[in-house]
PDB file of C-alpha atoms in Angstrom:
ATOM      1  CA  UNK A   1      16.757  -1.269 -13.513  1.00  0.00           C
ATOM      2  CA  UNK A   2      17.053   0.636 -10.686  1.00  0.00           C
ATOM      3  CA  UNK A   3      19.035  -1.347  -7.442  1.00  0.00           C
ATOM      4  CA  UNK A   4      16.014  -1.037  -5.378  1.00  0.00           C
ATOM      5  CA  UNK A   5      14.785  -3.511  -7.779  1.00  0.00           C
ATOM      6  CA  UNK A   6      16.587  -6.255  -6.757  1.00  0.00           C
ATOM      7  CA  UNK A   7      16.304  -5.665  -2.579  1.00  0.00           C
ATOM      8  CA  UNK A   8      15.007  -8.287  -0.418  1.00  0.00           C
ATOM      9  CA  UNK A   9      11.493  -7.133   1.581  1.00  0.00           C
ATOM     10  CA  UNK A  10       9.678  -8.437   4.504  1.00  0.00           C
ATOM     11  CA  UNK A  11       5.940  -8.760   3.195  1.00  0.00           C
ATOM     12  CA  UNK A  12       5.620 -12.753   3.796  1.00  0.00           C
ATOM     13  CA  UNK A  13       3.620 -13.991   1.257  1.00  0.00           C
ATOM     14  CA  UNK A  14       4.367 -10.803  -1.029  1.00  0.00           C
ATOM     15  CA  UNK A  15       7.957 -11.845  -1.897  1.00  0.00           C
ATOM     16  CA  UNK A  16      10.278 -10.313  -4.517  1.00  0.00           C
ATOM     17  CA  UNK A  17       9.509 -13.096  -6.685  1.00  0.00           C
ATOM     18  CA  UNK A  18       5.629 -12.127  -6.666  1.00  0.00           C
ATOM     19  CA  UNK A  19       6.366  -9.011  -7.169  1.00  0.00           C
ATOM     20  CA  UNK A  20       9.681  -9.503 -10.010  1.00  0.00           C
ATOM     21  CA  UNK A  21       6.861 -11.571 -12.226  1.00  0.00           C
ATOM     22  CA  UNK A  22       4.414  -8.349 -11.850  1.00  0.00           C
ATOM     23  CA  UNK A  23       7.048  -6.326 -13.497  1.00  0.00           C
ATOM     24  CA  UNK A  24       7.934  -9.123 -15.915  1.00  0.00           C
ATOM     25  CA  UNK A  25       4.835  -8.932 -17.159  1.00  0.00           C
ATOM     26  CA  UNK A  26       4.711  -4.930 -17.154  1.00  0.00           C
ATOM     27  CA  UNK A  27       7.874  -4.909 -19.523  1.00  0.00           C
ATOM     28  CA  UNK A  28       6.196  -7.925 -21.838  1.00  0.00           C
ATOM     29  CA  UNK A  29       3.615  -5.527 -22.589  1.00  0.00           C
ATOM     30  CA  UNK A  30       4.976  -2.603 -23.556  1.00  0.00           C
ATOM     31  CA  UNK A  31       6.577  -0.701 -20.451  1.00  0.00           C
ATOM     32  CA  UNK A  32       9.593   0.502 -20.471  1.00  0.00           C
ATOM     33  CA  UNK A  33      10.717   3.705 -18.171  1.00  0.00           C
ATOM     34  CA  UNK A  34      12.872   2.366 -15.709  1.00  0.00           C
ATOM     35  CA  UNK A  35      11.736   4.895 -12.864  1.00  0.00           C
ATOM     36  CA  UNK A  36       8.196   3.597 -13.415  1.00  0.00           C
ATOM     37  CA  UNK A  37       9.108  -0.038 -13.067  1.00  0.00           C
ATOM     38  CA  UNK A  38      11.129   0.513 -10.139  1.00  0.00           C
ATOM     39  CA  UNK A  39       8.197   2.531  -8.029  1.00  0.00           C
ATOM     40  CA  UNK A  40       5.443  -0.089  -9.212  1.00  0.00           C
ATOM     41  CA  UNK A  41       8.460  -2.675  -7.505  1.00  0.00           C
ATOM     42  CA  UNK A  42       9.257  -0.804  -4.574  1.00  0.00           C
ATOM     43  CA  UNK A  43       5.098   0.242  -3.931  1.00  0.00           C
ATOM     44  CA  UNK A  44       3.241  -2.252  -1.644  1.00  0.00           C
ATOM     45  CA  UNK A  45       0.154  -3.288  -3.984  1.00  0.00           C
ATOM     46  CA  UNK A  46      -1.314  -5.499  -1.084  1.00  0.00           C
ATOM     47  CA  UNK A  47      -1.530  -2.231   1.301  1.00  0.00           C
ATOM     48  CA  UNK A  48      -3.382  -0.297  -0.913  1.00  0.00           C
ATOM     49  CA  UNK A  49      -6.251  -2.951  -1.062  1.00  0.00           C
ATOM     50  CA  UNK A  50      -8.517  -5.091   0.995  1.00  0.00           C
ATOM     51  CA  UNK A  51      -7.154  -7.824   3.027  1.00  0.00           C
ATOM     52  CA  UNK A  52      -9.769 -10.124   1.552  1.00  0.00           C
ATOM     53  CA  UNK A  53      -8.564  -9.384  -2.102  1.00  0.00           C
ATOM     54  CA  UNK A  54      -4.743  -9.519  -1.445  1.00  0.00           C
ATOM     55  CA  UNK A  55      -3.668 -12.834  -2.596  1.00  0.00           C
ATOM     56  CA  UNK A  56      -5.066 -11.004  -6.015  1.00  0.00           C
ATOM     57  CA  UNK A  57      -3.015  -7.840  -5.402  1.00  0.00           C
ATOM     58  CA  UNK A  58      -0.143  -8.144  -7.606  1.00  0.00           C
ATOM     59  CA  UNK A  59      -2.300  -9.740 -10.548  1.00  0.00           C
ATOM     60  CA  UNK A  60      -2.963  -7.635 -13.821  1.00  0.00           C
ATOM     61  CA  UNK A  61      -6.790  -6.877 -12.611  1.00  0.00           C
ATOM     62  CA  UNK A  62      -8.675  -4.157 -11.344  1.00  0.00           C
ATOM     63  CA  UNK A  63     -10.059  -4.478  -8.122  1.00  0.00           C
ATOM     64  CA  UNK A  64     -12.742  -2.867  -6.030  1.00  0.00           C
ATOM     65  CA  UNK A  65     -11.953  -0.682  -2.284  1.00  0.00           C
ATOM     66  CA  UNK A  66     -15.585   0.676  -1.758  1.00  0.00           C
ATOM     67  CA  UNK A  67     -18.059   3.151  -2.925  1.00  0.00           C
ATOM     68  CA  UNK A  68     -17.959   1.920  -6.585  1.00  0.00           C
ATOM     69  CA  UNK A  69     -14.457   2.733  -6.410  1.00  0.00           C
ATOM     70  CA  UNK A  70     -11.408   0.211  -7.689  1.00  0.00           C
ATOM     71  CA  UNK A  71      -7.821   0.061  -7.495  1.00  0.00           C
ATOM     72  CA  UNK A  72      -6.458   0.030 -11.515  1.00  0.00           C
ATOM     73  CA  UNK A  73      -4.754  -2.642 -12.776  1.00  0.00           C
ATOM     74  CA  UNK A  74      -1.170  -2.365 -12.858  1.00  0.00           C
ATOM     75  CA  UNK A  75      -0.386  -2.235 -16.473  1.00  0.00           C
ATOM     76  CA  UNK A  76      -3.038   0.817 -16.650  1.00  0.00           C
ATOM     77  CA  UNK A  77      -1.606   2.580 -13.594  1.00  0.00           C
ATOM     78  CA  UNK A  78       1.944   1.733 -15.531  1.00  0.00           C
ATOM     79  CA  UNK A  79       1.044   3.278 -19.015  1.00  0.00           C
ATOM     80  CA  UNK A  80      -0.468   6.206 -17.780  1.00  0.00           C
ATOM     81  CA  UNK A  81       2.328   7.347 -15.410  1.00  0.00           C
ATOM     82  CA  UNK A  82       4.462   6.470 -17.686  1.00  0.00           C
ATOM     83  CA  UNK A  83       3.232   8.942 -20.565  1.00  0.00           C
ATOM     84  CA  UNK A  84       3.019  11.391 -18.050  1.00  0.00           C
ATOM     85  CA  UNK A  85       6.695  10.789 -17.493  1.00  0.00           C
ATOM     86  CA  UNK A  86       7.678  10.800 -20.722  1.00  0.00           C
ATOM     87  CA  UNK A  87      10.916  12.634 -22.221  1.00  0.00           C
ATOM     88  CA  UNK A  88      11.628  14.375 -18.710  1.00  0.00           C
ATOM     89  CA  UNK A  89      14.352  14.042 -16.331  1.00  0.00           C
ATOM     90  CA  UNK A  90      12.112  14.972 -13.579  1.00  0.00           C
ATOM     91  CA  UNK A  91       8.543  14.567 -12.887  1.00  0.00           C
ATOM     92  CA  UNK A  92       8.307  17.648 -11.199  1.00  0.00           C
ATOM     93  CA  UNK A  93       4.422  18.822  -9.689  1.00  0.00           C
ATOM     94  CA  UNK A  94       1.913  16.428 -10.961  1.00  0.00           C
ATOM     95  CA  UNK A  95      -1.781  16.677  -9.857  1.00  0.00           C
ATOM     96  CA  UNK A  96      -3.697  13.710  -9.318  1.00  0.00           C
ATOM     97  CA  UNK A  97      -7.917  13.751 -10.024  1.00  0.00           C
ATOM     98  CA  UNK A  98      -8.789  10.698  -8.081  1.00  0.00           C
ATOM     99  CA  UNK A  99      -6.715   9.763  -5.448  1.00  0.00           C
ATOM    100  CA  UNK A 100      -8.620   6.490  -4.872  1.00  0.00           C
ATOM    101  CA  UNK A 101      -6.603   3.770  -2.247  1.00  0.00           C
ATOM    102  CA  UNK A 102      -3.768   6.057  -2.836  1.00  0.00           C
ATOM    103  CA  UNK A 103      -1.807   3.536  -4.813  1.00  0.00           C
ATOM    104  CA  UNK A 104      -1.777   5.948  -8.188  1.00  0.00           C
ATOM    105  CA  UNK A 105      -0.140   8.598  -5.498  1.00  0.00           C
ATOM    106  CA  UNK A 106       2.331   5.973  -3.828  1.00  0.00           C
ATOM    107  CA  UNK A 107       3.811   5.350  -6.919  1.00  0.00           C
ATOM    108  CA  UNK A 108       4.162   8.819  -8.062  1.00  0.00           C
ATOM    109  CA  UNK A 109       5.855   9.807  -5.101  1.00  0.00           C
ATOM    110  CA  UNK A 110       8.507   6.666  -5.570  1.00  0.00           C
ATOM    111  CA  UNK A 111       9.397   8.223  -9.136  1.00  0.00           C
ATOM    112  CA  UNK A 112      10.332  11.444  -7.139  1.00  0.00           C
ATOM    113  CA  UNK A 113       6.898  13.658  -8.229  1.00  0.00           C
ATOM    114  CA  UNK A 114       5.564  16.757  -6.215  1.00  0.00           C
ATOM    115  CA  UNK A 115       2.075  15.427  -5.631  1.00  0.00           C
ATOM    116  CA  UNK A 116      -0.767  16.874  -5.281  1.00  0.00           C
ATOM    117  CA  UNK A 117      -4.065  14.794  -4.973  1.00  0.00           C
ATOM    118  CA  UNK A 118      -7.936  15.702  -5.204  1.00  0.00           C
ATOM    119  CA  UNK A 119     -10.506  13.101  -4.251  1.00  0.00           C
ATOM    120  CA  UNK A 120     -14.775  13.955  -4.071  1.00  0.00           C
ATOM    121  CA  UNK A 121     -15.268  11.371  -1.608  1.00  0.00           C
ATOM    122  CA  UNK A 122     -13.985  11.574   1.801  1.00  0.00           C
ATOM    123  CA  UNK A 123     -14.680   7.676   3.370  1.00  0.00           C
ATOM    124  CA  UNK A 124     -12.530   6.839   0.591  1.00  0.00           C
ATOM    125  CA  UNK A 125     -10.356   9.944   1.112  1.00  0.00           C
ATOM    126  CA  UNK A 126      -9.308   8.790   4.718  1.00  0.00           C
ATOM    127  CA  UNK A 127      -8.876   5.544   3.241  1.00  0.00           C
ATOM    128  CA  UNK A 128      -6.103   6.514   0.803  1.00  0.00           C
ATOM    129  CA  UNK A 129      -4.469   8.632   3.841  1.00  0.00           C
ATOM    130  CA  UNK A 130      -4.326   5.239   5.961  1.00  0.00           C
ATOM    131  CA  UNK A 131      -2.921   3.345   2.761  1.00  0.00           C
ATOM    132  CA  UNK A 132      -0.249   6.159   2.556  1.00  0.00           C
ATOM    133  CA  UNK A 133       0.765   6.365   5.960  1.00  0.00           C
ATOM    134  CA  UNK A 134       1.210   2.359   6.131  1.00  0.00           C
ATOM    135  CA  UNK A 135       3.385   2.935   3.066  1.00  0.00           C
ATOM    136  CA  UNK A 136       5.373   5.021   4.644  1.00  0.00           C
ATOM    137  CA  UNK A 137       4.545   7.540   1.919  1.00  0.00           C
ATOM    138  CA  UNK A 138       3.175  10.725   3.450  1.00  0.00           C
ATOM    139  CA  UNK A 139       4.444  13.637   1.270  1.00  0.00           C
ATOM    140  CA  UNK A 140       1.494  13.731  -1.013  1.00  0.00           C
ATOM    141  CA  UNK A 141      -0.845  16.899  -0.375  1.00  0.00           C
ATOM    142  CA  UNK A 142      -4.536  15.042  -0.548  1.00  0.00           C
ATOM    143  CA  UNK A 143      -7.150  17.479  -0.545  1.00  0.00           C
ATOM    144  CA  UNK A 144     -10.995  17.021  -0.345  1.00  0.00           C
ATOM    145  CA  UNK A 145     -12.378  18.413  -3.392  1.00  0.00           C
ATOM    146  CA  UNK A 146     -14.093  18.674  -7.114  1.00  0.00           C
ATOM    147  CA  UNK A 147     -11.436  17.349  -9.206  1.00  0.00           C
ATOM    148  CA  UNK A 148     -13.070  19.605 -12.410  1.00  0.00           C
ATOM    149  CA  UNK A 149     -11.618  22.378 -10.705  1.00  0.00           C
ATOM    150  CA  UNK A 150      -7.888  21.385  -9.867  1.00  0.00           C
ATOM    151  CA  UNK A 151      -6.312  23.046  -7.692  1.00  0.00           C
ATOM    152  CA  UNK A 152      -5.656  26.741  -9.065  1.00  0.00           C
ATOM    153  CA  UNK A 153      -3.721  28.509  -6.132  1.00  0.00           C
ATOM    154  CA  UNK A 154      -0.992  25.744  -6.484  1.00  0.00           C
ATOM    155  CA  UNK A 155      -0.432  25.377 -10.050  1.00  0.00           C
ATOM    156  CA  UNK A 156       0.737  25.113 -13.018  1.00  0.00           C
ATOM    157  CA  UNK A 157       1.091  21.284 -13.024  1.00  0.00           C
ATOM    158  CA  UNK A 158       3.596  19.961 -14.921  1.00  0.00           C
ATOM    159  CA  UNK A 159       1.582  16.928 -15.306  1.00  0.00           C
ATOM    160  CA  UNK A 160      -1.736  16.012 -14.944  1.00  0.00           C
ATOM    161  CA  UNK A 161      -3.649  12.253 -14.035  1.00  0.00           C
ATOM    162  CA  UNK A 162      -6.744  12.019 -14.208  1.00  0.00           C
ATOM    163  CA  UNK A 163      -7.868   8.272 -12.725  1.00  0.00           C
ATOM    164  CA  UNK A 164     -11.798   8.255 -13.848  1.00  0.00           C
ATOM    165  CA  UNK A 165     -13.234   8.916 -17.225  1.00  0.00           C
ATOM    166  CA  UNK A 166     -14.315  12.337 -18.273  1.00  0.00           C
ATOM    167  CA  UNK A 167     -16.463  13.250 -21.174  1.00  0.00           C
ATOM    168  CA  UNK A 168     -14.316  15.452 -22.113  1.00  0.00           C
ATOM    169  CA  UNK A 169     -11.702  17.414 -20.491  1.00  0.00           C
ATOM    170  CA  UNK A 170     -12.333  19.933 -17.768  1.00  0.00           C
ATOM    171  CA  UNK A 171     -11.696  23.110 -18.976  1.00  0.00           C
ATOM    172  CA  UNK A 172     -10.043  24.407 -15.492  1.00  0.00           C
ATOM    173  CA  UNK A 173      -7.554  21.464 -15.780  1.00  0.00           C
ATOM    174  CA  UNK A 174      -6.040  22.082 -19.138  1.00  0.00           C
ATOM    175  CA  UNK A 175      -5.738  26.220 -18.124  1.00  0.00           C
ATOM    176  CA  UNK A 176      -3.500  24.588 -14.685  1.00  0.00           C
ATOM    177  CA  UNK A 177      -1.011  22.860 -17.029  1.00  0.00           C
ATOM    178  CA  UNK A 178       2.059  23.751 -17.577  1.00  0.00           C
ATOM    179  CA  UNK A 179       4.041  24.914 -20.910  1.00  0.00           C
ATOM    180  CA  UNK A 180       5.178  21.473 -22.215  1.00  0.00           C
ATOM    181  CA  UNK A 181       3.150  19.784 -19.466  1.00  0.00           C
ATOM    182  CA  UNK A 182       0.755  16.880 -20.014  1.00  0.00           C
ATOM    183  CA  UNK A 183      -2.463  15.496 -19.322  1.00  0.00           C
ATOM    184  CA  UNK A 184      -3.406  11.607 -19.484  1.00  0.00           C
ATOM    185  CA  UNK A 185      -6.591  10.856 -18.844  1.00  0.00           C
ATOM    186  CA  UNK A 186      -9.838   7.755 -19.976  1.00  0.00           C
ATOM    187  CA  UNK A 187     -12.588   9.958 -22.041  1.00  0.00           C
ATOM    188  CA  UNK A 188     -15.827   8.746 -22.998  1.00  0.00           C
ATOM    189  CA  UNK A 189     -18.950   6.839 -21.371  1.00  0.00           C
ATOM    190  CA  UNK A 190     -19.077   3.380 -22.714  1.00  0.00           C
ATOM    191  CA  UNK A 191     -16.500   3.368 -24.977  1.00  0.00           C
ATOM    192  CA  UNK A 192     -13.508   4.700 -23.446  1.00  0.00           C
ATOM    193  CA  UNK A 193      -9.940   5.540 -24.603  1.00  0.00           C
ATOM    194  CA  UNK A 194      -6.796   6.775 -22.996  1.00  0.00           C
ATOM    195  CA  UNK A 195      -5.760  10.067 -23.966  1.00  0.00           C
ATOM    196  CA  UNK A 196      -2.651  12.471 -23.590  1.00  0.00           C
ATOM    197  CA  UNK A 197      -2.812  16.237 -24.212  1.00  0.00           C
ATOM    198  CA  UNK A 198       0.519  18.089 -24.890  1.00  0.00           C
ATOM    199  CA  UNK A 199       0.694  22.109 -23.954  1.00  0.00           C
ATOM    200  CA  UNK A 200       3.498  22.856 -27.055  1.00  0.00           C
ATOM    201  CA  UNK A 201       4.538  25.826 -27.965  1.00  0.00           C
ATOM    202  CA  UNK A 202       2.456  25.673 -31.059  1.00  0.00           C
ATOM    203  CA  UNK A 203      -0.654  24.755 -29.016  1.00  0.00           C
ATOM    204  CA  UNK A 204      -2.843  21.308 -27.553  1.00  0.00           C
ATOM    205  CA  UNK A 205      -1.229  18.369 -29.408  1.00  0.00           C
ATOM    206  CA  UNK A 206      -3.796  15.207 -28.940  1.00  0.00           C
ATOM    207  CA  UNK A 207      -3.107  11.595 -29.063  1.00  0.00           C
ATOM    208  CA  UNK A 208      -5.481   8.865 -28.350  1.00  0.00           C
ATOM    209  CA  UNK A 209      -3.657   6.145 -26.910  1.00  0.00           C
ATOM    210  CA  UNK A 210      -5.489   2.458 -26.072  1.00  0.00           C
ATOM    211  CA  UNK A 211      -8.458   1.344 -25.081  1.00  0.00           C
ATOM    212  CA  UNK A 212      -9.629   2.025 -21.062  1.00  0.00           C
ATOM    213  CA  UNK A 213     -12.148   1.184 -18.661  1.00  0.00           C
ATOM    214  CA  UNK A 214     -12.613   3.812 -15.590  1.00  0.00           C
ATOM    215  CA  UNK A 215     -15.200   4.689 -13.575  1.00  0.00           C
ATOM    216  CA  UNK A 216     -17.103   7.931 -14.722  1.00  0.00           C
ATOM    217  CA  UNK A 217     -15.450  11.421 -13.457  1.00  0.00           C
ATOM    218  CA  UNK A 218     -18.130  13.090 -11.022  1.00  0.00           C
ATOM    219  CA  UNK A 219     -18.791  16.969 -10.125  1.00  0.00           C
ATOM    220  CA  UNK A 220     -18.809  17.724  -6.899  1.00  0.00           C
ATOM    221  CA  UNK A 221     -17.720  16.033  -3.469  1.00  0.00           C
ATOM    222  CA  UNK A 222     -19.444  14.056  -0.725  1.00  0.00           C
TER     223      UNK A 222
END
C-alpha cells in the first residue's frame, strides 16, 4: 500500500481509522490495485456529500446529492476504476460521463489520470466544481454537456467511465476510445449489469462483469 496510506489527517470525526476500515472492507471484497485503494484513502468521501448524510459517508451505500442524483457506493466507484485501470502502468486520459459530486473525478485524479468530465446538469455541475475545489483537486476539465457525445476534439480516451446506466453504448463513445483503451459502464433499465469493452487489435472484446444499480443515462443537458 501506498505510504499515503498510513498518514495522519485532520478531518475530526473522519479519522484514519474510519477511513482504514472503508478500505478493509474494499480489499475483503474483491479489490485489489493498490493505486485505487490508496486514492479512495487519500479522497475526502464526507466533502463530496451533504453535511446531513456525512456520518454515513464512508459506509458501503449509495447516497443521494440532489436532482435524483447519488454519490456511488464505494465498492462500485472501486470496481469500476479499477477495471478501467487494469494491466496499465498509467491511467493516462480517461473521460468521465457523469461527473456527479465529483467524487468519481477526485479519485481519478489521486491515481494520476488526465481527466476529463461531462455532466448534463449544471446545479449539480457547480456542485461537483465546489466539491473539487474543497478537495483541493482542481485539475479535472468539467465541461457542461451531452455525455452521448464525449468529447471528440480532445480524444482518443484511453479510458472511458460512464457513472449512469445506458441502454446500450453510445456509439460516439466507443469511436473516442483508444487502441487498447476501455470502457466500463451499468447497461440496462431494470436489470442492470456492469460492463467493460476492450478496443484489441482483433476488435470490441465484451465482458459483463456484476450486477449494478445506476441511475438511467439521459440525452441532452439542462
Amino acid at each position: 500500500m501506498a505510504q499515503s496510506l498510513v498518514a495522519g489527517n485532520n478531518f475530526g470525526m473522519f479519522s484514519d481509522r474510519t477511513r482504514m476500515r472503508m478500505i478493509e472492507r474494499l480489499r475483503q471484497n474483491g479489490i485489489r490495485e493498490e493505486r485505487v485503494l490508496a486514492a479512495m484513502y487519500e479522497v475526502p468521501r464526507h466533502l463530496f456529500i451533504d453535511q446531513a448524510l456525512a456520518t454515513r459517508a464512508y459506509d458501503d451505500v449509495s447516497l443521494p446529492i440532489g436532482q435524483g442524483q447519488t454519490i456511488s457506493q464505494p465498492l462500485t466507484v472501486a470496481r469500476m476504476t479499477e477495471k478501467l485501470l487494469e494491466g496499465r502502468d498509467k491511467p493516462g486520459r480517461i473521460l468521465e460521463i457523469g461527473t456527479g459530486c465529483g467524487y468519481q473525478t477526485a479519485v481519478l485524479l489521486k491515481t494520476g489520470a488526465e481527466v476529463f468530465s461531462i455532466e448534463r446538469l449544471a446545479g449539480i455541475l457547480d456542485k461537483a466544481r465546489q466539491n473539487l475545489r474543497q478537495a483541493k483537486l482542481v485539475h479535472a476539465r468539467l465541461v457542461h454537456g451531452d455525455g452521448h457525445l464525449g468529447l471528440p476534439d480532445v480524444a482518443p480516451f484511453d479510458g472511458i467511465i460512464i457513472t449512469a446506466a445506458a441502454r446500450q453504448v453510445p456509439p460516439a463513445l466507443l469511436a473516442q476510445l483508444a487502441d487498447n483503451g476501455r470502457l466500463v459502464l451499468p447497461v440496462g433499465d431494470k436489470e442492470q449489469h456492469l460492463w467493460l469493452y476492450e478496443k484489441t487489435a482483433d476488435g470490441l472484446r465484451q465482458t459483463q462483469l456484476e450486477p449494478a444499480k445506476f441511475v438511467p443515462l439521459l440525452p441532452g443537458k439542462q
